[in-house]
Coordinates of C-alpha atoms and ligand atoms in Angstrom, one line a residue:
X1 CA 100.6 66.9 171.4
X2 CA 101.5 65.1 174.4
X3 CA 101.9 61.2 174.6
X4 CA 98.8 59.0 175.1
X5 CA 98.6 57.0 177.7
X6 CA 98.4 53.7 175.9
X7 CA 97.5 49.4 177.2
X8 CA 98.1 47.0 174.4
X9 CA 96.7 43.6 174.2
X10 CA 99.8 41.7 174.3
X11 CA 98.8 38.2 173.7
X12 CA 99.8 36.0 170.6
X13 CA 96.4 34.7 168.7
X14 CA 96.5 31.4 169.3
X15 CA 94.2 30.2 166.8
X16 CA 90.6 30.2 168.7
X17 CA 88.9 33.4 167.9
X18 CA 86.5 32.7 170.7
X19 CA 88.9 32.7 173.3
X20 CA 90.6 35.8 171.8
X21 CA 87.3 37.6 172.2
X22 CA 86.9 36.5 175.5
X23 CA 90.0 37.5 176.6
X24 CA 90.4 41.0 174.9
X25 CA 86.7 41.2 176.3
X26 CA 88.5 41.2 179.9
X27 CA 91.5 43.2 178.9
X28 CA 88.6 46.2 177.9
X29 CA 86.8 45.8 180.9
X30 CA 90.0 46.0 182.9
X31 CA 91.1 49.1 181.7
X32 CA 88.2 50.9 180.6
X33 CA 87.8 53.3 183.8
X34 CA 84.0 52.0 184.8
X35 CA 82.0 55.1 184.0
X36 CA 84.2 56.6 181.1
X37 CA 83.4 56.8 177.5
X38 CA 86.0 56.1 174.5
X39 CA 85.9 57.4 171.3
X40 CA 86.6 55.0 168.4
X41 CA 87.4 56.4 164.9
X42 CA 86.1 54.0 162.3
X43 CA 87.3 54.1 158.2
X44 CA 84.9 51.4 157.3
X45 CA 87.8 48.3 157.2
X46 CA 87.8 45.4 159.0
X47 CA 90.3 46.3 161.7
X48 CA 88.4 49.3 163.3
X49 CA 85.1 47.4 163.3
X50 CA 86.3 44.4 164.9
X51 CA 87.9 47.0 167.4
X52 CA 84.2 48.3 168.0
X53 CA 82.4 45.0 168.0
X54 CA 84.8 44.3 170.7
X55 CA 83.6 47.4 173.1
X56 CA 80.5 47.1 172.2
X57 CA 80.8 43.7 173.5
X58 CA 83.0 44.5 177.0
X59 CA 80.5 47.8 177.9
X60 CA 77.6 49.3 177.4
X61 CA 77.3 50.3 173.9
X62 CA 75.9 53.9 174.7
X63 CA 79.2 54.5 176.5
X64 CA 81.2 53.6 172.8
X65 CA 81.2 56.7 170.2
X66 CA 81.9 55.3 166.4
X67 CA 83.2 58.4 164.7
X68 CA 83.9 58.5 160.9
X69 CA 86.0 61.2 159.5
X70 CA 85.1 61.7 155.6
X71 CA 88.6 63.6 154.8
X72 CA 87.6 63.8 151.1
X73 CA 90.3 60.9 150.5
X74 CA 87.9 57.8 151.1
X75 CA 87.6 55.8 148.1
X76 CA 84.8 55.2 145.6
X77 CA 83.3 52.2 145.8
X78 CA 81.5 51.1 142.4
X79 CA 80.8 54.7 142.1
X80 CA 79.6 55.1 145.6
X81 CA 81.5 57.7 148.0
X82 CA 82.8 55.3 151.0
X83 CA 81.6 57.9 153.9
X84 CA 77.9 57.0 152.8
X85 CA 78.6 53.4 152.7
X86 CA 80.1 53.5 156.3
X87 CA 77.5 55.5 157.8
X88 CA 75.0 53.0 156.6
X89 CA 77.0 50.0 158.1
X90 CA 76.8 51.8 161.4
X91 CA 73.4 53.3 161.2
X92 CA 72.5 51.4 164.5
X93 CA 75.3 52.7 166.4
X94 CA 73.3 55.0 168.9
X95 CA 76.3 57.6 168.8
X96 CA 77.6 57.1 165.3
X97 CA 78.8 60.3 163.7
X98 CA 80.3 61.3 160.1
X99 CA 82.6 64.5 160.3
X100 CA 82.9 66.5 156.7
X101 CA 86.6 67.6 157.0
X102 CA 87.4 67.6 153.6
X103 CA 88.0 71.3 153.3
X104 CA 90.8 70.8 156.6
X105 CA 92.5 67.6 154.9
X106 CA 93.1 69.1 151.6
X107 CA 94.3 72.4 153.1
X108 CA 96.9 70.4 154.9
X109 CA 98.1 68.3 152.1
X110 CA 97.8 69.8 148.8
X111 CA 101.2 71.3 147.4
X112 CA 103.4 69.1 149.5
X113 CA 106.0 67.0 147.2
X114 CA 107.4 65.6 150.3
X115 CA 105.5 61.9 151.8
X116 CA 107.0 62.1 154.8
X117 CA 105.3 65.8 155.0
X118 CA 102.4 65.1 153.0
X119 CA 101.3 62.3 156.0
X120 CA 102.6 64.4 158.4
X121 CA 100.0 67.4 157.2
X122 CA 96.9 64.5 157.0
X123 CA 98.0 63.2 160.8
X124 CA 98.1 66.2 161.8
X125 CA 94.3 67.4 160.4
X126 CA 93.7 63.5 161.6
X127 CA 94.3 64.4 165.4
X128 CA 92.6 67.9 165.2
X129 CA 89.3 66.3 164.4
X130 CA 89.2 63.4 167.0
X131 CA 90.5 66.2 170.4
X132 CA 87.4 68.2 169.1
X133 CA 85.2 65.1 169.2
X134 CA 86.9 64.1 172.3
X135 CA 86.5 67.5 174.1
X136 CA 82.4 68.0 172.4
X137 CA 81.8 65.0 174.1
X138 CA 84.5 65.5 177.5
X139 CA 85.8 62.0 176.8
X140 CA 89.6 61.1 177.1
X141 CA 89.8 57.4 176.2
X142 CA 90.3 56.4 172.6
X143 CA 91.0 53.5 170.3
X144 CA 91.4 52.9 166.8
X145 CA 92.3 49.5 164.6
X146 CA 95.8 49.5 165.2
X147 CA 97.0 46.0 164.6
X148 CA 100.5 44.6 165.4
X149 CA 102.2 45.0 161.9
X150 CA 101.0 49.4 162.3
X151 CA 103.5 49.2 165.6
X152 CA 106.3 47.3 164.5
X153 CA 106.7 49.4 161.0
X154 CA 105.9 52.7 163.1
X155 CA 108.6 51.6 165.9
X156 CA 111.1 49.8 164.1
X157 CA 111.7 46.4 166.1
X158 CA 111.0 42.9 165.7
X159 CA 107.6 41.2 164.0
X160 CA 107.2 37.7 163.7
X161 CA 111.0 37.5 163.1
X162 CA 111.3 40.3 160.7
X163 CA 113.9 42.4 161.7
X164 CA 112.8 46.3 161.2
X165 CA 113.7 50.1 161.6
X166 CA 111.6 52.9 161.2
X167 CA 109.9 52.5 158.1
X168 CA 107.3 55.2 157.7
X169 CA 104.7 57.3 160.3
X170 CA 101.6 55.3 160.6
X171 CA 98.9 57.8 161.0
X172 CA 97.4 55.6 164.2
X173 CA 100.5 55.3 165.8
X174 CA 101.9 57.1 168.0
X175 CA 101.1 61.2 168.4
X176 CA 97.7 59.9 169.7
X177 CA 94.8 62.8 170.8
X178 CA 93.9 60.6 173.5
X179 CA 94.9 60.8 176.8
X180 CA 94.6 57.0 177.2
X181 CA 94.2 54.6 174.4
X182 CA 93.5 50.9 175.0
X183 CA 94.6 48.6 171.9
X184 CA 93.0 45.3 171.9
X185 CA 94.2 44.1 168.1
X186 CA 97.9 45.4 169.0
X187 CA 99.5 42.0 168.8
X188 CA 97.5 40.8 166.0
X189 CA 97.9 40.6 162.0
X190 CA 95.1 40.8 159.2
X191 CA 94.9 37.7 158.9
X192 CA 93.6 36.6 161.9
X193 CA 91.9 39.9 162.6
X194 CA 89.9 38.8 159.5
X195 CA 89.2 35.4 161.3
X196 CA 88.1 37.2 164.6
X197 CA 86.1 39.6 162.6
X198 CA 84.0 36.1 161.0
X199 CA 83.9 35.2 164.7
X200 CA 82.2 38.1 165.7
X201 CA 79.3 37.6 163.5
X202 CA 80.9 40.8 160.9
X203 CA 79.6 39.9 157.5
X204 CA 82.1 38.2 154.5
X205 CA 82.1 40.8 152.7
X206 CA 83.6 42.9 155.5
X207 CA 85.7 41.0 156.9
X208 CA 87.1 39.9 154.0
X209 CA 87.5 43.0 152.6
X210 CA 90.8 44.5 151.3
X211 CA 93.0 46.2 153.8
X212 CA 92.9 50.2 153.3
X213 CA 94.9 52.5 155.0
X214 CA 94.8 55.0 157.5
X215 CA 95.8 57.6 155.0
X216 CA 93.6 56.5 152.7
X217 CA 94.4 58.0 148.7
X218 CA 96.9 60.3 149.7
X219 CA 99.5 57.7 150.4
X220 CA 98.5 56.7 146.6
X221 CA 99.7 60.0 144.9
X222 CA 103.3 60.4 144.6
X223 CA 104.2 64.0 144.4
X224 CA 102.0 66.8 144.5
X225 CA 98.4 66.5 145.0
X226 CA 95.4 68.6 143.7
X227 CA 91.6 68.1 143.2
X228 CA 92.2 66.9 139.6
X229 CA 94.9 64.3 140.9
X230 CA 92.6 63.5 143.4
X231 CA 89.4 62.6 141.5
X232 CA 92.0 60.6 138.8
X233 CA 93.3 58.9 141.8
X234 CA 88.7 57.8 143.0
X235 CA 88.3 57.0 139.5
X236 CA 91.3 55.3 138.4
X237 CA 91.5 53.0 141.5
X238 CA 87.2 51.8 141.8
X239 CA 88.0 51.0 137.9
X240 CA 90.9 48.7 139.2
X241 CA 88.9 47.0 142.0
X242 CA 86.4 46.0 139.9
X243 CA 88.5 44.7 137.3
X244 CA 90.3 42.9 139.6
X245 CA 87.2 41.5 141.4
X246 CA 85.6 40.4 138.3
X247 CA 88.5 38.2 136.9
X248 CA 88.5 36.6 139.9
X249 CA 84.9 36.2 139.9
X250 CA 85.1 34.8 136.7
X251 CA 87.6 32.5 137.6
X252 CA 86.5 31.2 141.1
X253 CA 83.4 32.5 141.8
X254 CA 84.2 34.9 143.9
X255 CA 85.7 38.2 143.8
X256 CA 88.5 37.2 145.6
X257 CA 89.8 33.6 147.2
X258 CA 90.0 33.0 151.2
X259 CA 91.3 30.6 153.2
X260 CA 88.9 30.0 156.4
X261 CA 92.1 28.5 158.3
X262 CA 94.6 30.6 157.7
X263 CA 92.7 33.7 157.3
X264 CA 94.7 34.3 154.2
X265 CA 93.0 36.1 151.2
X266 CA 94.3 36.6 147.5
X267 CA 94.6 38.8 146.4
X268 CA 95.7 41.0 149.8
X269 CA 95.3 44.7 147.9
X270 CA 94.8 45.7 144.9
X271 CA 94.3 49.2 143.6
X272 CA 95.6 52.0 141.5
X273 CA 98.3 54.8 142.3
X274 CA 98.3 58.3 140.5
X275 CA 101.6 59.7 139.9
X276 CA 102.8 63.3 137.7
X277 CA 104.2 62.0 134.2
X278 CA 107.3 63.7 134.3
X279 CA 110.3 62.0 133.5
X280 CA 113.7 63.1 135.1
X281 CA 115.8 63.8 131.8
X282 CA 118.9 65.0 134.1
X283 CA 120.2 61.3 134.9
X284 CA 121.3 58.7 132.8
X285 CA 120.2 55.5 135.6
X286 CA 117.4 54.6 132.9
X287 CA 119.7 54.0 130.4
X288 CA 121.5 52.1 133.0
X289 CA 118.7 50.3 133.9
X290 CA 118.2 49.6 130.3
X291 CA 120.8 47.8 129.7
X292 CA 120.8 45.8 132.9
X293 CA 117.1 44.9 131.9
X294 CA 118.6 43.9 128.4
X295 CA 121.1 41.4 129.8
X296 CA 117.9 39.5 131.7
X297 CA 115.6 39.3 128.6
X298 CA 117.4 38.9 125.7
X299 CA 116.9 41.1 122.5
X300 CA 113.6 42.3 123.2
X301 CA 113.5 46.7 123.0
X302 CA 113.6 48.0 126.0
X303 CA 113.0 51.5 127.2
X304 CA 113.2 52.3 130.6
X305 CA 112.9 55.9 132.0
X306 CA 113.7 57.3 135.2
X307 CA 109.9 59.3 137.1
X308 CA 110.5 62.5 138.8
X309 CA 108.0 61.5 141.4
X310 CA 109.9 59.4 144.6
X311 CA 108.0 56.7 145.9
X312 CA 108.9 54.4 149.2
X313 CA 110.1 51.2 149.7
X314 CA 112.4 49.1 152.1
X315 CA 115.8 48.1 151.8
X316 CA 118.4 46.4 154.0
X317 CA 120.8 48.3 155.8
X318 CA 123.0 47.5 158.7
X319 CA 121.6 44.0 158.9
X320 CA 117.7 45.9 159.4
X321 CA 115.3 47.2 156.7
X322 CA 115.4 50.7 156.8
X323 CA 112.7 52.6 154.3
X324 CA 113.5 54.5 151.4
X325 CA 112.2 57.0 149.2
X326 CA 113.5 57.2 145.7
X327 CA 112.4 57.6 142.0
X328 CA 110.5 54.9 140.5
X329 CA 111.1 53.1 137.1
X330 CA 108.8 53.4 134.2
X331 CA 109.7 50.2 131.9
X332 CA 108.7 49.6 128.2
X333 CA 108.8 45.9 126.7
X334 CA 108.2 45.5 123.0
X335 CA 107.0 42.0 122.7
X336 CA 105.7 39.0 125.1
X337 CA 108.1 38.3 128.4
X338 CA 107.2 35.2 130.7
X339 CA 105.6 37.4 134.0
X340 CA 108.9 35.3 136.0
X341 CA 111.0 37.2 134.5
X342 CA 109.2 40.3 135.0
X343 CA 108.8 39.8 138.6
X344 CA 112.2 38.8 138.4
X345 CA 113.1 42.2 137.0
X346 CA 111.0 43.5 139.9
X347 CA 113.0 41.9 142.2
X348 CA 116.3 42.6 141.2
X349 CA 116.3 46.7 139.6
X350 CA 115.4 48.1 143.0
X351 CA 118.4 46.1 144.9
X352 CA 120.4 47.2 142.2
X353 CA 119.8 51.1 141.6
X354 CA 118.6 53.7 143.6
X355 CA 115.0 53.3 142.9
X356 CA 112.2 52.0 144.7
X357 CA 110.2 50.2 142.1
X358 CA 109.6 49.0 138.3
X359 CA 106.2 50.3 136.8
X360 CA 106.0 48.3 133.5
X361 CA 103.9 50.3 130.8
X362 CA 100.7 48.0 129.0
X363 CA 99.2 51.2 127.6
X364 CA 99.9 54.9 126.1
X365 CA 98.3 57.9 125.8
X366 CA 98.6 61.5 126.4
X367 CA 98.8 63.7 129.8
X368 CA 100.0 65.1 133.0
X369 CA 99.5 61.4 134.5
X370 CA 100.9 58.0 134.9
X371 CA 98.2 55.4 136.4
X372 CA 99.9 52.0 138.0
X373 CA 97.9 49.7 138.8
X374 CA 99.5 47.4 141.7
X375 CA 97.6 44.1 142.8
X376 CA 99.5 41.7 145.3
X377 CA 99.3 38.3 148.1
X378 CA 100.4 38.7 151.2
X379 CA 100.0 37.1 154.4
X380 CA 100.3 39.9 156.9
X381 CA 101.5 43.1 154.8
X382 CA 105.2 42.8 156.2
X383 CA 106.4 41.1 152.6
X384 CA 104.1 41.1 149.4
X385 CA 104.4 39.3 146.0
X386 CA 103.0 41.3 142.7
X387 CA 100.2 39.7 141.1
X388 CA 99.8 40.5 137.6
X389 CA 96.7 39.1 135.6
X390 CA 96.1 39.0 131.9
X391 CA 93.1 40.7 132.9
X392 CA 94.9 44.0 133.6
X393 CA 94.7 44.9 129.5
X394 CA 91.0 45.3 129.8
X395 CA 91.3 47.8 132.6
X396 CA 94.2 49.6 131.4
X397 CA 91.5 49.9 128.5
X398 CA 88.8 51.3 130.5
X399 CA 90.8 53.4 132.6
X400 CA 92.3 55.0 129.4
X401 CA 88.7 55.9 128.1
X402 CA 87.5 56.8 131.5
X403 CA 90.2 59.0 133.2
X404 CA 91.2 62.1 131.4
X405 CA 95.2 63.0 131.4
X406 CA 96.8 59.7 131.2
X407 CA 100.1 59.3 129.3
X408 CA 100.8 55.8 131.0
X409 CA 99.1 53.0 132.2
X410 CA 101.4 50.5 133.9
X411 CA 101.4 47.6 136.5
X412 CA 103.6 47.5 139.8
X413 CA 106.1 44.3 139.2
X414 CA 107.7 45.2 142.5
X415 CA 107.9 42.7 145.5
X416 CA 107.7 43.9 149.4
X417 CA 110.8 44.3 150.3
X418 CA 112.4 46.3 148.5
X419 CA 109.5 48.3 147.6
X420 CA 106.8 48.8 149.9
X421 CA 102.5 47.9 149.5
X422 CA 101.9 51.9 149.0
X423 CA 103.4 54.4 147.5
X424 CA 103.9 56.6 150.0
Ligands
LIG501 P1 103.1 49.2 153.2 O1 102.8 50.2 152.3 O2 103.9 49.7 154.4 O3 101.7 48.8 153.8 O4 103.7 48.0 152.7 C1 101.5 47.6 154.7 C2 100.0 47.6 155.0 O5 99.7 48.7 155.8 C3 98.8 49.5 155.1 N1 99.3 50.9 155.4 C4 98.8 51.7 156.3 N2 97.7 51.5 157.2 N3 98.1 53.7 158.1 C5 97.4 52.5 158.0 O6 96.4 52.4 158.8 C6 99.2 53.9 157.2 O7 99.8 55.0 157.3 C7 99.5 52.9 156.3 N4 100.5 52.7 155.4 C8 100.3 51.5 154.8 C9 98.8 49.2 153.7 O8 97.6 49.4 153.0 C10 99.2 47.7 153.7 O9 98.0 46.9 154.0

């Protein structure tokens, strides 16, 4: 695939959403060629509709064509398949279409072990579906919601003082099917997407809605993926959500907590991974974990095993975070630990061994499957902090009685860096 031709809105926000409209208004209208049509792949998140809204804004909106690609990896949503949801959202849209690749997106990512390969297979099913929108339709212009923190982790570089290498292959980034592809969010973080997005008259409850990303579930099972995996994967992570949701409901009012200045909301993400079970008996690192793990608590029991399944994260190396890709640490605690010390064990096990994260187990059972549930604040996705809320023990009860095959249910105590938001 050859190299779009790509203009990116290079302008810091500066706080006014207004004038940020205004100007990426101009910025559209200067490069949009004035009788072409672009093509704009929407997943139903904030970024991608603000990135629409903006068009829709700097040209007429029968020359903008919303496509939606249900790749059988969209989440459910309180039982509801997302593809539905969006297509109602964008029912108005005079050339709105859903595409039903599931079939494709499977083909192209089931049986790979490898991330790396597994989102290489999706990007590539990804850009197969857009050229044959693009060429059903002879248009050659595209954009997408790709927001500055997609570039700098894609590109390795500099963001906001955050010194990075190549940290994984963002599926909008790069390896484009466009010919030309005009980027009006590309300097811009969630946060103040999410303040634009309230700007442009996008309902709370969009807006403010969780990050997802482009590679939606798949980047949320480690190791190899199949249909049962998959629909453990839907399940497992709308049961998380709306736990999550409902504690801080309970708590606040609201399912989550925002910050109309900053643009800020807590939590940032919150979902559920799907990993294999499988322990890898041919090491002894979780006995040396263990112990290490001993030495910070005390006499509580410990058990800590080492998982087959790799999962990434983002270490320093030669004064730059470089990404990773190793085995991930399945922790049992017998007894009550203050949750500093937890997320201090988070911390400290992945800068000390070769693994990328600590899952700490709050329930057992039986099967090929491990669920983690991982809930976290962040500002703008380039560092995270793990949340973890009393109310996970209810969930971890209702995903144990609703998903079939789980041996462990566990919550992500990891920190961005060294481990990363996803899994994959
Ligand atoms: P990580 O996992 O790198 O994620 O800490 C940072 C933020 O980016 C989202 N994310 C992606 N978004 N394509 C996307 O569009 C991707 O390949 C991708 N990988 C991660 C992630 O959900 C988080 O908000």
């Amino acid at each position: 695939m050859s190299q779009a031709h790509v203009v990116s809105y290079s302008e810091p926000f500066k706080g006014n959403a207004d004038n940020f409209i205004d100007d990426t208004v101009s910025f559209i209208r200067k490069y949009m060629s004035p009788r072409g049509n672009i093509v704009i792949p929407v997943s139903g998140g904030i970024d991608s509709r603000v990135t629409y809204e903006l068009f829709k804004k700097a040209i007429d909106p029968r020359r903008v064509f919303p496509m939606h690609i249900d790749t059988g990896y969209m989440r459910l949503i309180r039982g509801f398949e997302e593809p539905e949801l969006v297509a109602k959202t964008f029912k108005s849209a005079p050339n709105f279409e859903v595409i039903n690749a599931r079939d494709r997106f499977y083909k192209s990512t089931f049986g790979i072990e490898d991330a790396e390969e597994k989102r290489k297979g999706y990007q590539g099913t990804y850009n197969a579906v857009i050229t044959e929108v693009l060429e059903k339709h002879n248009i050659v212009t595209g954009s997408d919601g790709t927001i500055g923190p997609d570039i700098a982790e894609t590109k390795g570089g500099e963001y906001k003082g955050v010194k990075l290498g190549k940290l994984k292959t963002q599926h909008n980034v790069g390896n484009d099917p466009f010919e030309e592809k005009i980027e009006p969010l590309a300097s811009i973080s969630k946060d103040e997407v999410r303040i634009v997005g309230r700007a442009l008259g996008i309902p709370e409850e969009l807006s403010n809605r969780q990050p997802f990303p482009g590679p939606a579930l798949s980047i949320r099972i480690p190791g190899i993926i199949d249909t049962d995996k998959l629909n453990t994967e839907k399940r497992a992570n709308d049961i998380v959500e709306k736990g999550v949701e409902y504690h801080f409901k309970r708590k606040y009012g609201k399912p989550y907590i925002y910050d109309s200045r900053t643009g800020e909301r807590i939590p940032f993400q919150y979902f559920a991974a799907t990993m294999d079970s499988s322990i890898d008996e041919s090491n002894s690192l979780g006995e040396e974990v263990g112990e290490y793990v001993k030495g910070l608590v005390g006499r509580k029991l410990i058990h800590c095993d080492v998982l087959k399944n790799k999962a990434t994260g983002m270490k320093v190396k030669d004064d730059r975070f470089e990404r990773t890709y190793e085995p991930m640490v399945l922790m049992t605690v017998t007894g009550e630990v203050d949750s500093t010390i937890i997320k201090h064990i988070g911390e400290t096990v992945p800068e000390e061994f070769p693994v990328s994260r600590v899952l700490q187990e709050i329930k057992i059972g039986q099967g090929p499957y491990n669920i983690s549930i991982r809930a976290v604040k962040s500002r703008n996705a380039l560092s995270a902090s793990p949340i973890i809320l009393p109310r996970f023990e209810g969930i971890a009860r209702e995903l144990k009685r609703e998903c079939v095959g789980i041996n462990s249910i566990c919550v992500d105590t990891t920190p961005k860096p060294p481990a990363t938001i996803e899994y994959e």
